[in-house]
Amino acid sequence: DGGNVRQLNNENESQWPDWSPDGKRIIYDHLGDIYVISADGGQKSKNLTGSPENDVQPKWSPDGNNILWLSGEEGKKDIHVMDADGHNKSRVTKDAGVHDAVWSVDGRIIGHWDGKEAGCFNCLINADGSNTVDAGGKGTIQNYVPFWTADGQLVEINSGDHLNGNNEIFLASSIFPDMFLNLTNNKANDINPDWPKNCGNTTKTPADNKSLENDGVLE
């Protein structure tokens, strides 16, 4: 509700914070390394990478056991994975030029490649680097990664000037009438939707826009 604001660390230029699934820890990057800190501020932060490389954009896996991050210079970043305690680091991609990456709900990784070297722009890859496949998309309107509902339906989130002369936030899937479900539908310019973990249930209809919105779309 905006109350109980507290500062957790004293490391200036900390970026890309991400809650652990259990809500007890937060990972973030600071000056080219990945750190973890307790969400209640009870423990000091711990550097998980400590490498000379530029390590950024960490993300917790859905089960909380692993962390992915990007490492490398701009335009040459690769996906890396490690255990939640910083052990067992491995490189998932090689010279891929990954722009960003997140976990899918089934523990795979979706990355946005800058180029077509991997054979796709939105690529789905196993955490061990195997089986790279095209994650799909709706052409130029598909701006953000897809996710899967609990019953296995593929849904994508995107923003664009599709209907009313201003940017709106949409879910896109064959489970919706006319392929699109407008989550915002207002006169404001709605942009930058983020990972919707619990949206797109096939039991919901366009009349349930507010329910879907409350399930976790951040704009």
CSV table of C-alpha atoms in Angstrom, one decimal:
chain,number,residue,atom,x,y,z
A,1,ASP,CA,0.0,0.0,0.0
A,2,GLY,CA,3.1,2.3,-0.2
A,3,GLY,CA,3.8,2.2,3.6
A,4,ASN,CA,6.8,0.8,5.5
A,5,VAL,CA,9.4,2.0,3.0
A,6,ARG,CA,12.9,0.9,4.0
A,7,GLN,CA,16.3,0.8,2.4
A,8,LEU,CA,17.9,-2.6,2.1
A,9,ASN,CA,21.3,-1.8,0.8
A,10,ASN,CA,23.8,1.0,0.4
A,11,GLU,CA,25.2,0.1,-3.0
A,12,ASN,CA,24.5,3.0,-5.3
A,13,GLU,CA,23.4,2.2,-8.9
A,14,SER,CA,21.7,-1.1,-7.9
A,15,GLN,CA,19.4,-2.2,-10.7
A,16,TRP,CA,17.0,-5.0,-11.8
A,17,PRO,CA,15.7,-6.2,-8.4
A,18,ASP,CA,13.7,-9.4,-8.5
A,19,TRP,CA,11.8,-11.1,-5.6
A,20,SER,CA,12.5,-14.8,-4.9
A,21,PRO,CA,9.3,-16.9,-5.2
A,22,ASP,CA,9.1,-17.4,-1.5
A,23,GLY,CA,9.4,-13.6,-0.9
A,24,LYS,CA,12.4,-13.9,1.4
A,25,ARG,CA,15.2,-12.7,-0.8
A,26,ILE,CA,15.9,-10.1,-3.6
A,27,ILE,CA,18.5,-10.4,-6.3
A,28,TYR,CA,19.8,-7.4,-8.2
A,29,ASP,CA,22.8,-6.3,-10.2
A,30,HIS,CA,25.3,-3.7,-9.0
A,31,LEU,CA,28.3,-2.4,-11.0
A,32,GLY,CA,28.5,-5.6,-13.1
A,33,ASP,CA,27.9,-8.2,-10.4
A,34,ILE,CA,24.8,-10.1,-9.2
A,35,TYR,CA,23.9,-9.7,-5.5
A,36,VAL,CA,21.3,-11.3,-3.2
A,37,ILE,CA,19.9,-9.7,0.0
A,38,SER,CA,17.3,-10.7,2.5
A,39,ALA,CA,14.0,-9.0,1.8
A,40,ASP,CA,13.7,-7.9,5.5
A,41,GLY,CA,17.1,-6.3,5.5
A,42,GLY,CA,18.2,-8.7,8.3
A,43,GLN,CA,21.4,-9.8,6.5
A,44,LYS,CA,24.0,-8.0,4.4
A,45,SER,CA,24.0,-8.4,0.6
A,46,LYS,CA,26.2,-11.2,-0.9
A,47,ASN,CA,28.0,-11.0,-4.2
A,48,LEU,CA,27.0,-14.1,-6.2
A,49,THR,CA,29.2,-13.6,-9.3
A,50,GLY,CA,32.2,-11.5,-8.5
A,51,SER,CA,33.5,-11.7,-12.0
A,52,PRO,CA,35.3,-9.2,-14.3
A,53,GLU,CA,32.5,-9.6,-16.7
A,54,ASN,CA,29.4,-7.3,-16.9
A,55,ASP,CA,26.8,-9.4,-15.1
A,56,VAL,CA,23.3,-7.9,-15.2
A,57,GLN,CA,19.5,-8.5,-15.2
A,58,PRO,CA,19.1,-11.5,-12.8
A,59,LYS,CA,15.9,-13.5,-12.6
A,60,TRP,CA,14.7,-16.2,-10.2
A,61,SER,CA,13.6,-19.5,-11.6
A,62,PRO,CA,9.9,-20.4,-10.7
A,63,ASP,CA,11.0,-22.9,-8.1
A,64,GLY,CA,13.5,-20.6,-6.5
A,65,ASN,CA,16.4,-23.0,-7.0
A,66,ASN,CA,18.2,-21.1,-9.8
A,67,ILE,CA,19.1,-17.7,-11.1
A,68,LEU,CA,19.6,-16.6,-14.6
A,69,TRP,CA,21.5,-13.5,-15.7
A,70,LEU,CA,23.1,-11.9,-18.7
A,71,SER,CA,26.8,-11.4,-18.9
A,72,GLY,CA,28.9,-9.5,-21.5
A,73,GLU,CA,29.1,-6.2,-23.2
A,74,GLU,CA,26.2,-4.5,-25.0
A,75,GLY,CA,25.2,-6.4,-28.1
A,76,LYS,CA,27.2,-9.5,-27.0
A,77,LYS,CA,25.4,-10.6,-23.9
A,78,ASP,CA,24.9,-14.3,-23.2
A,79,ILE,CA,22.5,-16.1,-20.8
A,80,HIS,CA,24.1,-17.7,-17.7
A,81,VAL,CA,22.5,-19.8,-15.0
A,82,MET,CA,23.6,-20.6,-11.4
A,83,ASP,CA,22.2,-22.2,-8.2
A,84,ALA,CA,20.5,-19.8,-5.9
A,85,ASP,CA,23.5,-19.8,-3.6
A,86,GLY,CA,25.9,-18.8,-6.4
A,87,HIS,CA,27.3,-22.3,-7.1
A,88,ASN,CA,27.4,-24.3,-10.3
A,89,LYS,CA,27.6,-21.4,-12.8
A,90,SER,CA,27.1,-22.3,-16.4
A,91,ARG,CA,26.8,-20.5,-19.7
A,92,VAL,CA,23.6,-21.2,-21.6
A,93,THR,CA,24.2,-19.4,-24.9
A,94,LYS,CA,27.4,-18.6,-26.8
A,95,ASP,CA,27.9,-15.3,-28.7
A,96,ALA,CA,24.1,-14.9,-28.9
A,97,GLY,CA,23.7,-11.1,-28.4
A,98,VAL,CA,20.7,-11.6,-26.0
A,99,HIS,CA,18.8,-8.5,-25.2
A,100,ASP,CA,16.8,-9.9,-22.2
A,101,ALA,CA,15.8,-13.2,-20.7
A,102,VAL,CA,13.1,-14.6,-18.3
A,103,TRP,CA,12.1,-18.0,-17.1
A,104,SER,CA,9.0,-19.7,-18.4
A,105,VAL,CA,6.7,-21.3,-15.9
A,106,ASP,CA,8.0,-24.8,-16.8
A,107,GLY,CA,11.6,-23.9,-16.0
A,108,ARG,CA,12.9,-23.1,-19.5
A,109,ILE,CA,14.3,-19.8,-20.6
A,110,ILE,CA,12.9,-17.3,-23.1
A,111,GLY,CA,15.4,-14.9,-24.5
A,112,HIS,CA,15.1,-12.0,-27.0
A,113,TRP,CA,18.1,-12.2,-29.4
A,114,ASP,CA,19.4,-9.0,-31.1
A,115,GLY,CA,19.9,-11.0,-34.3
A,116,LYS,CA,18.9,-14.2,-36.0
A,117,GLU,CA,22.0,-16.3,-35.2
A,118,ALA,CA,19.9,-18.6,-33.1
A,119,GLY,CA,17.3,-19.0,-35.8
A,120,CYS,CA,14.7,-17.0,-34.0
A,121,PHE,CA,14.3,-13.6,-32.3
A,122,ASN,CA,12.1,-14.9,-29.4
A,123,CYS,CA,13.9,-18.1,-28.5
A,124,LEU,CA,12.9,-20.7,-26.0
A,125,ILE,CA,15.8,-22.7,-24.6
A,126,ASN,CA,16.4,-25.3,-21.9
A,127,ALA,CA,18.4,-24.1,-18.9
A,128,ASP,CA,21.3,-26.4,-19.9
A,129,GLY,CA,21.5,-24.7,-23.3
A,130,SER,CA,19.9,-27.5,-25.3
A,131,ASN,CA,16.9,-27.5,-27.6
A,132,THR,CA,16.6,-23.9,-28.8
A,133,VAL,CA,13.2,-23.4,-30.5
A,134,ASP,CA,11.2,-20.4,-31.8
A,135,ALA,CA,9.0,-19.1,-29.0
A,136,GLY,CA,6.5,-17.8,-31.5
A,137,GLY,CA,4.9,-14.4,-31.7
A,138,LYS,CA,2.4,-12.4,-33.6
A,139,GLY,CA,4.7,-10.6,-36.0
A,140,THR,CA,5.3,-6.9,-35.4
A,141,ILE,CA,2.8,-6.6,-32.6
A,142,GLN,CA,4.4,-9.3,-30.4
A,143,ASN,CA,6.6,-7.3,-28.0
A,144,TYR,CA,6.8,-9.3,-24.9
A,145,VAL,CA,7.4,-12.9,-24.0
A,146,PRO,CA,4.7,-15.6,-23.9
A,147,PHE,CA,3.7,-17.5,-20.9
A,148,TRP,CA,1.7,-20.7,-20.3
A,149,THR,CA,-1.5,-21.1,-18.3
A,150,ALA,CA,-1.8,-23.9,-15.7
A,151,ASP,CA,-3.6,-26.1,-18.3
A,152,GLY,CA,-0.9,-25.5,-21.0
A,153,GLN,CA,-2.5,-22.8,-23.1
A,154,LEU,CA,0.0,-20.3,-24.7
A,155,VAL,CA,-0.7,-16.6,-24.1
A,156,GLU,CA,1.3,-13.6,-25.1
A,157,ILE,CA,1.3,-10.1,-23.8
A,158,ASN,CA,1.9,-7.1,-26.0
A,159,SER,CA,1.3,-3.4,-26.3
A,160,GLY,CA,0.4,-1.4,-29.4
A,161,ASP,CA,-1.8,1.0,-31.2
A,162,HIS,CA,-4.3,-1.6,-32.4
A,163,LEU,CA,-7.8,-0.2,-32.0
A,164,ASN,CA,-8.4,3.2,-30.5
A,165,GLY,CA,-5.5,5.4,-31.7
A,166,ASN,CA,-3.5,5.0,-28.5
A,167,ASN,CA,-1.3,2.3,-27.0
A,168,GLU,CA,-3.2,-0.4,-25.0
A,169,ILE,CA,-2.1,-3.5,-23.1
A,170,PHE,CA,-3.4,-6.8,-24.7
A,171,LEU,CA,-3.2,-10.5,-24.0
A,172,ALA,CA,-3.0,-12.4,-27.3
A,173,SER,CA,-4.1,-16.0,-27.6
A,174,SER,CA,-6.5,-18.3,-29.5
A,175,ILE,CA,-8.4,-18.8,-26.3
A,176,PHE,CA,-9.8,-15.2,-26.5
A,177,PRO,CA,-12.5,-14.0,-28.9
A,178,ASP,CA,-10.9,-12.2,-31.9
A,179,MET,CA,-7.4,-13.3,-30.5
A,180,PHE,CA,-7.0,-10.2,-28.3
A,181,LEU,CA,-8.1,-9.3,-24.8
A,182,ASN,CA,-7.7,-5.6,-24.0
A,183,LEU,CA,-6.7,-5.2,-20.4
A,184,THR,CA,-6.6,-1.4,-20.2
A,185,ASN,CA,-9.1,0.0,-22.7
A,186,ASN,CA,-8.8,3.7,-21.7
A,187,LYS,CA,-7.7,7.0,-23.2
A,188,ALA,CA,-4.2,6.9,-21.6
A,189,ASN,CA,-1.1,5.8,-23.3
A,190,ASP,CA,-0.5,2.3,-21.8
A,191,ILE,CA,2.9,0.8,-22.4
A,192,ASN,CA,5.6,-1.5,-20.9
A,193,PRO,CA,3.6,-4.5,-19.7
A,194,ASP,CA,5.6,-7.0,-17.7
A,195,TRP,CA,5.5,-10.7,-17.0
A,196,PRO,CA,1.9,-11.9,-16.2
A,197,LYS,CA,2.3,-15.1,-14.2
A,198,ASN,CA,-1.4,-15.8,-13.6
A,199,CYS,CA,-3.3,-14.4,-16.4
A,200,GLY,CA,-5.2,-15.9,-19.3
A,201,ASN,CA,-7.2,-18.6,-17.6
A,202,THR,CA,-9.5,-20.2,-20.1
A,203,THR,CA,-12.4,-19.9,-17.8
A,204,LYS,CA,-12.3,-16.1,-18.0
A,205,THR,CA,-13.8,-14.0,-20.7
A,206,PRO,CA,-13.4,-10.4,-21.9
A,207,ALA,CA,-15.9,-9.3,-19.3
A,208,ASP,CA,-13.3,-10.4,-16.7
A,209,ASN,CA,-10.7,-7.8,-17.7
A,210,LYS,CA,-10.4,-6.4,-14.2
A,211,SER,CA,-9.8,-9.9,-12.8
A,212,LEU,CA,-7.1,-10.6,-15.3
A,213,GLU,CA,-5.5,-7.2,-14.6
A,214,ASN,CA,-5.4,-7.9,-10.9
A,215,ASP,CA,-3.8,-11.3,-11.5
A,216,GLY,CA,-0.4,-9.7,-12.2
A,217,VAL,CA,0.0,-7.5,-15.2
A,218,LEU,CA,2.3,-4.6,-14.5
A,219,GLU,CA,2.3,-1.5,-16.7
